[in-house]
PDB file of C-alpha atoms in Angstrom:
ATOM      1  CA  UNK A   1     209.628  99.762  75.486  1.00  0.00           C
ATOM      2  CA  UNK A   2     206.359 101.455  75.915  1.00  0.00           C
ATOM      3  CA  UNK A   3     205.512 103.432  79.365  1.00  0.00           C
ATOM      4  CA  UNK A   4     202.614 101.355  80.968  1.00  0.00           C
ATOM      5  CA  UNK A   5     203.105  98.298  79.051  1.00  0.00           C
ATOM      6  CA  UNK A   6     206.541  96.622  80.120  1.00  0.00           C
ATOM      7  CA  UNK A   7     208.418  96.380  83.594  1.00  0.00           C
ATOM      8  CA  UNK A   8     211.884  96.851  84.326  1.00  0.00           C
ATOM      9  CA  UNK A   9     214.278  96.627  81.306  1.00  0.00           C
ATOM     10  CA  UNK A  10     213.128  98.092  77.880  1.00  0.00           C
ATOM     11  CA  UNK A  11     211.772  95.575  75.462  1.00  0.00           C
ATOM     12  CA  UNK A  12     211.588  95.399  71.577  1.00  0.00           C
ATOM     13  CA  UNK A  13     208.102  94.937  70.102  1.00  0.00           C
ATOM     14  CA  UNK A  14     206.671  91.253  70.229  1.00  0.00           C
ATOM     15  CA  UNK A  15     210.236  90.569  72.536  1.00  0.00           C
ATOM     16  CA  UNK A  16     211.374  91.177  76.151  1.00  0.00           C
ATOM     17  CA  UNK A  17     214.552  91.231  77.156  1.00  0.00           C
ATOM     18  CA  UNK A  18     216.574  90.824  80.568  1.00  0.00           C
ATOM     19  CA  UNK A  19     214.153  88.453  82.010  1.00  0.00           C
ATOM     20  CA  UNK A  20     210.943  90.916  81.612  1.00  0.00           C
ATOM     21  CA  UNK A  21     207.546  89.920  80.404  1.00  0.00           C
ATOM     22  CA  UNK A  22     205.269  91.401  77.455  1.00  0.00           C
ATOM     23  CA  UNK A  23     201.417  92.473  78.342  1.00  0.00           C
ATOM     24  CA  UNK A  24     198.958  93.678  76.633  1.00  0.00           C
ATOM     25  CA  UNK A  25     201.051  95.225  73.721  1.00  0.00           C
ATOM     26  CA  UNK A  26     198.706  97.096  71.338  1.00  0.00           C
ATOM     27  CA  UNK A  27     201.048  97.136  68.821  1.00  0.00           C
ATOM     28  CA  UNK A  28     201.563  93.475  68.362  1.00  0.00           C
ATOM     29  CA  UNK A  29     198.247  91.905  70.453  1.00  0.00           C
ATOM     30  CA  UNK A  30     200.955  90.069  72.247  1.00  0.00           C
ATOM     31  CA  UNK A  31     200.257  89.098  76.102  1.00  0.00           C
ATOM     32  CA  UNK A  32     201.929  87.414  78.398  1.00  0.00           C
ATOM     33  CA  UNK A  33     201.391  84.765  81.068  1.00  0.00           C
ATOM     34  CA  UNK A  34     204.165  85.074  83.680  1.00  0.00           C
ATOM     35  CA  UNK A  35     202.634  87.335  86.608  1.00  0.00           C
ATOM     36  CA  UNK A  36     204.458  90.726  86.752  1.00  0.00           C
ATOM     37  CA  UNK A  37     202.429  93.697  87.595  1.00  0.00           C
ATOM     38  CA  UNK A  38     202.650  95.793  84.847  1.00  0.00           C
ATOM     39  CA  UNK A  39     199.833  98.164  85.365  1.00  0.00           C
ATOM     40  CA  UNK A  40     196.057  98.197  87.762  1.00  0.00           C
ATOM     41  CA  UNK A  41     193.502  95.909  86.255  1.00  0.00           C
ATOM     42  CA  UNK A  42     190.956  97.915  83.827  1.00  0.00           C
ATOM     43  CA  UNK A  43     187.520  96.849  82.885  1.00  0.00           C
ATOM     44  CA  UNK A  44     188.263  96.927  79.199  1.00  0.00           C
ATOM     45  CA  UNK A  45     188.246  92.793  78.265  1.00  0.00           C
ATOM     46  CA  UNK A  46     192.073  92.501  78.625  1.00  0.00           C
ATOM     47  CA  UNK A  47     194.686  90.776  81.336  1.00  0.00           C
ATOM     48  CA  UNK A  48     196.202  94.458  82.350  1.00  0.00           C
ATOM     49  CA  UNK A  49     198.191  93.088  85.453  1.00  0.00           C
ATOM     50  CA  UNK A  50     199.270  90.203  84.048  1.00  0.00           C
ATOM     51  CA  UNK A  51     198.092  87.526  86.413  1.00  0.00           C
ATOM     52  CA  UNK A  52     196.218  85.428  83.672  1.00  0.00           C
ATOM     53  CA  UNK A  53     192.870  86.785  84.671  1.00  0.00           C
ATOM     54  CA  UNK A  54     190.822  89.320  82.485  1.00  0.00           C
ATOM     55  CA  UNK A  55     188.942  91.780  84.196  1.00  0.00           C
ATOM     56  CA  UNK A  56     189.263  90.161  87.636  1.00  0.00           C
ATOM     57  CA  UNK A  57     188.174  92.072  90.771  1.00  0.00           C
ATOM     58  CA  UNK A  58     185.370  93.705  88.611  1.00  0.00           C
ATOM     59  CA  UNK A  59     181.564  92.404  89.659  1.00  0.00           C
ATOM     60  CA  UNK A  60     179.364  92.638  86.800  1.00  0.00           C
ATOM     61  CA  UNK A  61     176.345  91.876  88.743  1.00  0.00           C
ATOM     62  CA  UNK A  62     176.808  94.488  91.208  1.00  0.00           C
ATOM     63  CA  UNK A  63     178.685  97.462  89.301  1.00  0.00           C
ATOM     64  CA  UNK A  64     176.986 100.682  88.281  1.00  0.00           C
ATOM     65  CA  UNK A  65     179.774 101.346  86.430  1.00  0.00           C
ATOM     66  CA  UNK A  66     180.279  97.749  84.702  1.00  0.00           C
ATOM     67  CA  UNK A  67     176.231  96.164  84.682  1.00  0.00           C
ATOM     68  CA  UNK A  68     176.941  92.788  83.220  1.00  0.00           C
ATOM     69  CA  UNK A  69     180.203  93.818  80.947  1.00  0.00           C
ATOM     70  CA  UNK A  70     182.353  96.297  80.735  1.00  0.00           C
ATOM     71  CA  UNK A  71     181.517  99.536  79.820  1.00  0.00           C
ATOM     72  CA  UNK A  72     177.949  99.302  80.257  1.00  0.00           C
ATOM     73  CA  UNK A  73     176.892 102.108  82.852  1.00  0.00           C
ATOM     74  CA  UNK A  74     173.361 102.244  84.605  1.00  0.00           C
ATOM     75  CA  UNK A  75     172.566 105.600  84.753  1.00  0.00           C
ATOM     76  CA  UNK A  76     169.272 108.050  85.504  1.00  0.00           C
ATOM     77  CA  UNK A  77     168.461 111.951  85.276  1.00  0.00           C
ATOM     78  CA  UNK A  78     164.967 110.992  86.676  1.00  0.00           C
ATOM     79  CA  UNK A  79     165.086 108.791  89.727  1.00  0.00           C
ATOM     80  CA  UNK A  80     167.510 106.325  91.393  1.00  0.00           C
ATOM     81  CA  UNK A  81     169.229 102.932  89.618  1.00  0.00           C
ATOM     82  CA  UNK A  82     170.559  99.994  90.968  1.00  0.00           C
ATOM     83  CA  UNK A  83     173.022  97.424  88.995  1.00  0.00           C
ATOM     84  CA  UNK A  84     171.188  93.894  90.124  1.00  0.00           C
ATOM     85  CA  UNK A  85     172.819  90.807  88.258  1.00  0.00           C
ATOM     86  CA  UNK A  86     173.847  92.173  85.767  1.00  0.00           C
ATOM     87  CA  UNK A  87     170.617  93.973  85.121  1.00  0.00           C
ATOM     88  CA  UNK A  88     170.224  97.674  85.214  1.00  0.00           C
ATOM     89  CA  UNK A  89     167.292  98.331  87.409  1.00  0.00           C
ATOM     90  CA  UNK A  90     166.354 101.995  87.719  1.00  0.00           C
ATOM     91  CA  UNK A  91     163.402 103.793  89.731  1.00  0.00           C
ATOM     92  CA  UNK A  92     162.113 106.542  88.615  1.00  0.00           C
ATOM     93  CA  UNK A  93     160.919 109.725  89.381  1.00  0.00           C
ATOM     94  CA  UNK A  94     157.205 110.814  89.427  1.00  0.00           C
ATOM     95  CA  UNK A  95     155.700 111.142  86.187  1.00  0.00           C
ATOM     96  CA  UNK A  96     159.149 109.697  84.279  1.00  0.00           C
ATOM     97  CA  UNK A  97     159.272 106.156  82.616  1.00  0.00           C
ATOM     98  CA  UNK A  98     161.899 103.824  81.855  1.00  0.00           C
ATOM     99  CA  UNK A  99     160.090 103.384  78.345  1.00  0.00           C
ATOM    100  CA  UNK A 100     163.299 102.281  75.978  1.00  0.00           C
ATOM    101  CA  UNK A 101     166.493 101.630  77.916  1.00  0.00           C
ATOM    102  CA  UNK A 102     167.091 100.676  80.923  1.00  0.00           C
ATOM    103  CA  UNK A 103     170.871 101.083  81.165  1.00  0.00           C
ATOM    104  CA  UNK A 104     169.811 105.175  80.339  1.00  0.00           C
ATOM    105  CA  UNK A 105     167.247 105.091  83.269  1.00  0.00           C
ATOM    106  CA  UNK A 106     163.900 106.824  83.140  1.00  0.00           C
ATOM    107  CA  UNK A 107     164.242 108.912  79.878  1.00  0.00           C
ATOM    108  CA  UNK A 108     160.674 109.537  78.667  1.00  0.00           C
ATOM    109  CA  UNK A 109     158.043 112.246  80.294  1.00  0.00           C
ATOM    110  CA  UNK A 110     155.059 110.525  80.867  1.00  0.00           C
ATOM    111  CA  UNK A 111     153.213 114.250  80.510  1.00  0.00           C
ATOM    112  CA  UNK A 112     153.038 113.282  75.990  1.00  0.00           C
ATOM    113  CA  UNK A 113     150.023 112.454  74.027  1.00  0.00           C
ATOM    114  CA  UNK A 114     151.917 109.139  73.056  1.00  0.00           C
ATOM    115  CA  UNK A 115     153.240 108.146  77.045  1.00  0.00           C
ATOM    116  CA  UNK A 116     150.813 109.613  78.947  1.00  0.00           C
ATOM    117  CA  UNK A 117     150.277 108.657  82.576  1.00  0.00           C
ATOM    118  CA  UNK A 118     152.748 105.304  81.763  1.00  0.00           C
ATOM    119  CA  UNK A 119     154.959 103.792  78.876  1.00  0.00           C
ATOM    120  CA  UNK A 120     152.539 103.474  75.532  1.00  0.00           C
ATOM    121  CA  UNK A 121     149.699 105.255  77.124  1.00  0.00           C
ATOM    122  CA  UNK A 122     148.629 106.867  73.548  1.00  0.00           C
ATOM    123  CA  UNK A 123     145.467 109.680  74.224  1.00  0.00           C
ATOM    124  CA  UNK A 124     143.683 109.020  71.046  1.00  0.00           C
ATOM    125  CA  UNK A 125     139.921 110.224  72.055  1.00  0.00           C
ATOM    126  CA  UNK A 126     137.709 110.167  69.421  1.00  0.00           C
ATOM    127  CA  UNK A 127     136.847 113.503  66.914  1.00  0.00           C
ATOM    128  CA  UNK A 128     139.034 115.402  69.253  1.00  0.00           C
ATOM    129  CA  UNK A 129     142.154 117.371  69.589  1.00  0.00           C
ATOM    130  CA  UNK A 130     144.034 115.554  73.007  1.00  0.00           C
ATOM    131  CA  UNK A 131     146.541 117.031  75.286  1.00  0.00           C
ATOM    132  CA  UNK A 132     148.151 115.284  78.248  1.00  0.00           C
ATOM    133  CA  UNK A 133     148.057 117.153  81.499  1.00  0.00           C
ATOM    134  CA  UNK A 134     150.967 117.825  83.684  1.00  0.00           C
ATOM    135  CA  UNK A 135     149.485 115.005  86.017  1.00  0.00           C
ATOM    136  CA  UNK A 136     149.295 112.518  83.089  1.00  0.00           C
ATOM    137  CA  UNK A 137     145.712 112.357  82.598  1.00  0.00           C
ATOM    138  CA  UNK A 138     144.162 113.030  78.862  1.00  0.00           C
ATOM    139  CA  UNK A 139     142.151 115.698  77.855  1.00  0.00           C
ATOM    140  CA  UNK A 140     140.309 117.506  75.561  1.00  0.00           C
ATOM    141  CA  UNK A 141     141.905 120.563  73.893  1.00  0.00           C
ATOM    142  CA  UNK A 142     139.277 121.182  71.428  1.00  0.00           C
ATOM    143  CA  UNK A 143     136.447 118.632  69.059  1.00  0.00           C
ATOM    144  CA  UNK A 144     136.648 117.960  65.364  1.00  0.00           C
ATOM    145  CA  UNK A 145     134.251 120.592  63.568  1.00  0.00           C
ATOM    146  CA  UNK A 146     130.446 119.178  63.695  1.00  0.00           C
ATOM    147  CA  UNK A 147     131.536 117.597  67.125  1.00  0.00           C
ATOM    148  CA  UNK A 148     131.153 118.046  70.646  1.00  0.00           C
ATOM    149  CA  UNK A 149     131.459 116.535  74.489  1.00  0.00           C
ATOM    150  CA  UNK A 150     128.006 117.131  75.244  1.00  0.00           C
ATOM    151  CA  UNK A 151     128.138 114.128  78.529  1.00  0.00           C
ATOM    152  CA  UNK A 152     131.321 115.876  80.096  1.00  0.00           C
ATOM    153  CA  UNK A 153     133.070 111.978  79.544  1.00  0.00           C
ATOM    154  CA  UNK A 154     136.767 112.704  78.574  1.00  0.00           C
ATOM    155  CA  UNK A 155     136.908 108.729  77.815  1.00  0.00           C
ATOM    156  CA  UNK A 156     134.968 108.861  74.941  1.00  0.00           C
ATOM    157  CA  UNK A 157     136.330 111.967  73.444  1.00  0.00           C
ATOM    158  CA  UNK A 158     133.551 114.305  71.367  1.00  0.00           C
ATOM    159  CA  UNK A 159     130.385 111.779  71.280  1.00  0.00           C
ATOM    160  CA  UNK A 160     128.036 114.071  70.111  1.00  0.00           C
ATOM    161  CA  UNK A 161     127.737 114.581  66.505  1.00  0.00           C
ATOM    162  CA  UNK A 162     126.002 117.961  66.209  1.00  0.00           C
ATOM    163  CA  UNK A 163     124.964 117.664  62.463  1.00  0.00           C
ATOM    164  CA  UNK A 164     122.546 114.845  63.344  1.00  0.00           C
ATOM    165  CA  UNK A 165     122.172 114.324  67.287  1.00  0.00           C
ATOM    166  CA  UNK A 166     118.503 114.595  68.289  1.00  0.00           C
ATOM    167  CA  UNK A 167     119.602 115.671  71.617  1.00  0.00           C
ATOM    168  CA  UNK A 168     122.364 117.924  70.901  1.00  0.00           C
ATOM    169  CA  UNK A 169     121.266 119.791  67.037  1.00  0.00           C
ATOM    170  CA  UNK A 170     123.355 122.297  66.229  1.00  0.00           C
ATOM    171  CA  UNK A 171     125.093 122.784  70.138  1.00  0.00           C
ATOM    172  CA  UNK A 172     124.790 120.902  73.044  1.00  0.00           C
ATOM    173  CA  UNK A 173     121.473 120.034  75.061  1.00  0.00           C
ATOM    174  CA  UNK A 174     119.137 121.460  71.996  1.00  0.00           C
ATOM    175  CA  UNK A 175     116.790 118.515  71.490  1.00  0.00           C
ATOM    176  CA  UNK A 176     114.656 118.315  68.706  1.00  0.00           C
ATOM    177  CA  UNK A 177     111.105 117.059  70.346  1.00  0.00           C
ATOM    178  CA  UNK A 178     107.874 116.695  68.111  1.00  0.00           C
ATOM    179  CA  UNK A 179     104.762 115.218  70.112  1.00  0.00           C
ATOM    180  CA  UNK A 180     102.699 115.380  67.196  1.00  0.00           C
ATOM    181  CA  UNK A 181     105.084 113.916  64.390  1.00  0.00           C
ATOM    182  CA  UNK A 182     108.411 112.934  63.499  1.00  0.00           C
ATOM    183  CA  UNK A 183     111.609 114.923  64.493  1.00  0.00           C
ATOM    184  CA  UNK A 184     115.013 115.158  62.569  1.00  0.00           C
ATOM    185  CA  UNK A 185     118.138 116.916  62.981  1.00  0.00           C
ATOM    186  CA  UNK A 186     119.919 117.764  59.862  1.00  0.00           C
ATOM    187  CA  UNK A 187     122.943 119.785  59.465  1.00  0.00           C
ATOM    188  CA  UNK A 188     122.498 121.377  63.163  1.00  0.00           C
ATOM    189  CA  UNK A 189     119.258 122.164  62.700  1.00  0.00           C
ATOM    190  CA  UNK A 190     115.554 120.494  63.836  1.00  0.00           C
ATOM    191  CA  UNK A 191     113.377 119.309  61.147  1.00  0.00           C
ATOM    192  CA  UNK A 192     109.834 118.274  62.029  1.00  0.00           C
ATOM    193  CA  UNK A 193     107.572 116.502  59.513  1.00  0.00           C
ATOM    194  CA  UNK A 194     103.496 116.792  61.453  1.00  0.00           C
ATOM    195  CA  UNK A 195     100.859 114.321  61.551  1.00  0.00           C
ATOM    196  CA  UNK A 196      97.645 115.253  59.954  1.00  0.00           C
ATOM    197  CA  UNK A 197      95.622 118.339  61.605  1.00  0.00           C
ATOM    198  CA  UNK A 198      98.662 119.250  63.511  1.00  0.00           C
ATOM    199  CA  UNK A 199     101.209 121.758  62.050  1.00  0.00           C
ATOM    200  CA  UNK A 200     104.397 124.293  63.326  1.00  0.00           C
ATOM    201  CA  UNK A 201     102.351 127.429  63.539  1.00  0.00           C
ATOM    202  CA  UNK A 202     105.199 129.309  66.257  1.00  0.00           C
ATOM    203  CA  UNK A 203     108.414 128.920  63.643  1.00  0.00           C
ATOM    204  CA  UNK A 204     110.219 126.889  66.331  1.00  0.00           C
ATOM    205  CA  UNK A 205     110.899 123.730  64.794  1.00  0.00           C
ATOM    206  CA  UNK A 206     112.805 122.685  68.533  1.00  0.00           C
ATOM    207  CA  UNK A 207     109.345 121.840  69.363  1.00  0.00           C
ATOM    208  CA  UNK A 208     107.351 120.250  66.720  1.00  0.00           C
ATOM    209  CA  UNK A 209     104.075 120.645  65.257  1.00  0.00           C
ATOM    210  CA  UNK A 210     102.702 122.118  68.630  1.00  0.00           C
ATOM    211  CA  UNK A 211      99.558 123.737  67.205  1.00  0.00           C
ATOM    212  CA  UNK A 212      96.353 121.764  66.161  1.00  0.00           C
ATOM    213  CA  UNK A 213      94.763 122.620  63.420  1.00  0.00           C
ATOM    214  CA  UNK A 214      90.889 122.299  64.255  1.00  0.00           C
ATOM    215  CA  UNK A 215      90.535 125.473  66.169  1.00  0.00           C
ATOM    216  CA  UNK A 216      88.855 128.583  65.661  1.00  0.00           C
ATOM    217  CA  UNK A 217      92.045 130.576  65.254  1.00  0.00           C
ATOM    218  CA  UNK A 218      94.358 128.021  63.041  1.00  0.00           C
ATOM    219  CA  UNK A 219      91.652 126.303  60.998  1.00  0.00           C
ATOM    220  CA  UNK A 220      92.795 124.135  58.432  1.00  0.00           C
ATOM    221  CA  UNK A 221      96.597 126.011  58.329  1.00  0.00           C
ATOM    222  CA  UNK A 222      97.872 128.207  60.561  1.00  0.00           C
ATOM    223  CA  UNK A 223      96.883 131.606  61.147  1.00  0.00           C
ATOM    224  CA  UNK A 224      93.194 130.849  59.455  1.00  0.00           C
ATOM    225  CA  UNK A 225      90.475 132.175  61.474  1.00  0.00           C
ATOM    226  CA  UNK A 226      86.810 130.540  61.297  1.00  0.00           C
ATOM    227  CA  UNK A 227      83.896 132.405  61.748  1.00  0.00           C
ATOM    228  CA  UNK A 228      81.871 134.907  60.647  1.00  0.00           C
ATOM    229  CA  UNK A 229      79.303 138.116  61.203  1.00  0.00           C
ATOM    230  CA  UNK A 230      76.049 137.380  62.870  1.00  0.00           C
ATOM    231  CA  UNK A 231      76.862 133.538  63.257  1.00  0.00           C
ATOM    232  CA  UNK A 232      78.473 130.869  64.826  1.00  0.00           C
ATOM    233  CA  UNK A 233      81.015 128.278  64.196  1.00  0.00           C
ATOM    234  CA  UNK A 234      83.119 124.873  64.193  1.00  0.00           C
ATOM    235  CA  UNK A 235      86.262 123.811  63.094  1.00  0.00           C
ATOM    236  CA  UNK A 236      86.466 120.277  64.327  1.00  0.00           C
ATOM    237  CA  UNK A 237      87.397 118.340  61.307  1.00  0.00           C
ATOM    238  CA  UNK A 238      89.574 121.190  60.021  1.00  0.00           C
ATOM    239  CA  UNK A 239      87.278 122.958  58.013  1.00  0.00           C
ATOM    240  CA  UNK A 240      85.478 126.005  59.249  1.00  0.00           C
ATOM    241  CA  UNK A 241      81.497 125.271  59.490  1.00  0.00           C
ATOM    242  CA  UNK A 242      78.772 127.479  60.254  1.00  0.00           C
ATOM    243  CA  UNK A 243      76.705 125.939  62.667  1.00  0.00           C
ATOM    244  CA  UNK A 244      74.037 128.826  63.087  1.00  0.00           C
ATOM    245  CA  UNK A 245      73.009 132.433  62.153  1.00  0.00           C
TER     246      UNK A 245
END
């Protein structure tokens, strides 16, 4: 007979003899009914003592070791688990999720870009480079060329488009303002088209067509002076008049 599988006298395959019962032989799959201790119960699906009952004295709704069948072992590098019928329950550990299997505990960081802060929390911000923090918040690691976060917002990523943002041309907080006209910001920089009789005598096209052009020292253009020798003069419709000698 086979050590482990028989009791008392030896026994042929699929047979018994002096009286003795066959259990659980894996060569032939034979069992047997008649109770005779043969070896301690195992978890494993079969009758290993022989008393007609399969895994008895085993509580799948309560075993760590055996959570709702055999084999099937709650376990958890990042927190505590519990076997509750059946079920394996774990608790995890700050900043760890139970985001796939339970049975394997809490096995994913919540400190990704794809879990971050809880199971599925994706950072996608938008026109920017995220990173999750070691607290599980998102952030910012850098904006999309032409981009930036002018408002400070993390939530909406890199808002500010710097190629065409009146209020942020070219870098953050540079506004392109024109009193006397229109105001455009193209490629990063601020265009200014000028009403009639007004023009952008200083160069700085931040601030518009700030210089009228009915004055004595921009007359007409910039930089055109009106007057002359001996006399006096006007340049209130834009074109330099003598009004006396």
């Amino acid at each position: 007979g086979q050590s482990g599988l028989y009791k008392g006298d030896a026994c042929g395959a699929g047979a018994c003899s002096g009286g003795q019962v066959l259990c659980n032989d894996a060569r032939t799959g034979l069992t047997c009914s008649t109770v005779g201790l043969v070896s301690a119960e195992l978890c494993n699906g079969a009758d290993d003592n022989c008393d007609g009952i399969a895994d008895d004295g085993f509580d799948f709704g309560s075993d760590e070791a055996n959570c709702g069948a055999c084999g099937i072992t709650c376990s958890n590098p990042h927190g505590n688990t519990q076997c509750a019928g059946g079920v394996c329950i774990p608790s995890c550990d700050p900043l760890w999720g139970d985001c796939v299997n339970p049975n394997d505990g809490c096995e994913t960081s919540l400190t990704t870009v794809s879990n971050c802060g809880g199971c599925g929390v994706v950072c996608e911000l938008p026109n920017a480079i995220e990173f999750c923090s070691e607290n599980g918040t998102c952030g910012i690691a850098e904006c999309e060329p032409g981009w930036a976060d002018c408002d400070g917002i993390v939530a909406n990523g890199c808002e500010s488009n710097l190629g065409s943002d009146l209020n942020s041309c070219g870098a953050c907080g540079v506004v392109c303002a024109n009193a006397n006209g229109d105001a455009a910001c193209v490629n990063g920089l601020c265009v200014a088209s000028c009403d009639p009789g007004w023009s952008d005598c200083d160069g700085n096209s931040n601030n518009g067509c700030e210089t009228p052009l009915n004055t004595l020292s921009d007359c007409g253009a910039c930089g055109v002076v009106c007057g002359a020798s001996n006399a006096d003069a006007t340049c209130e419709t834009g074109i330099c008049t003598i009004t006396q000698c």
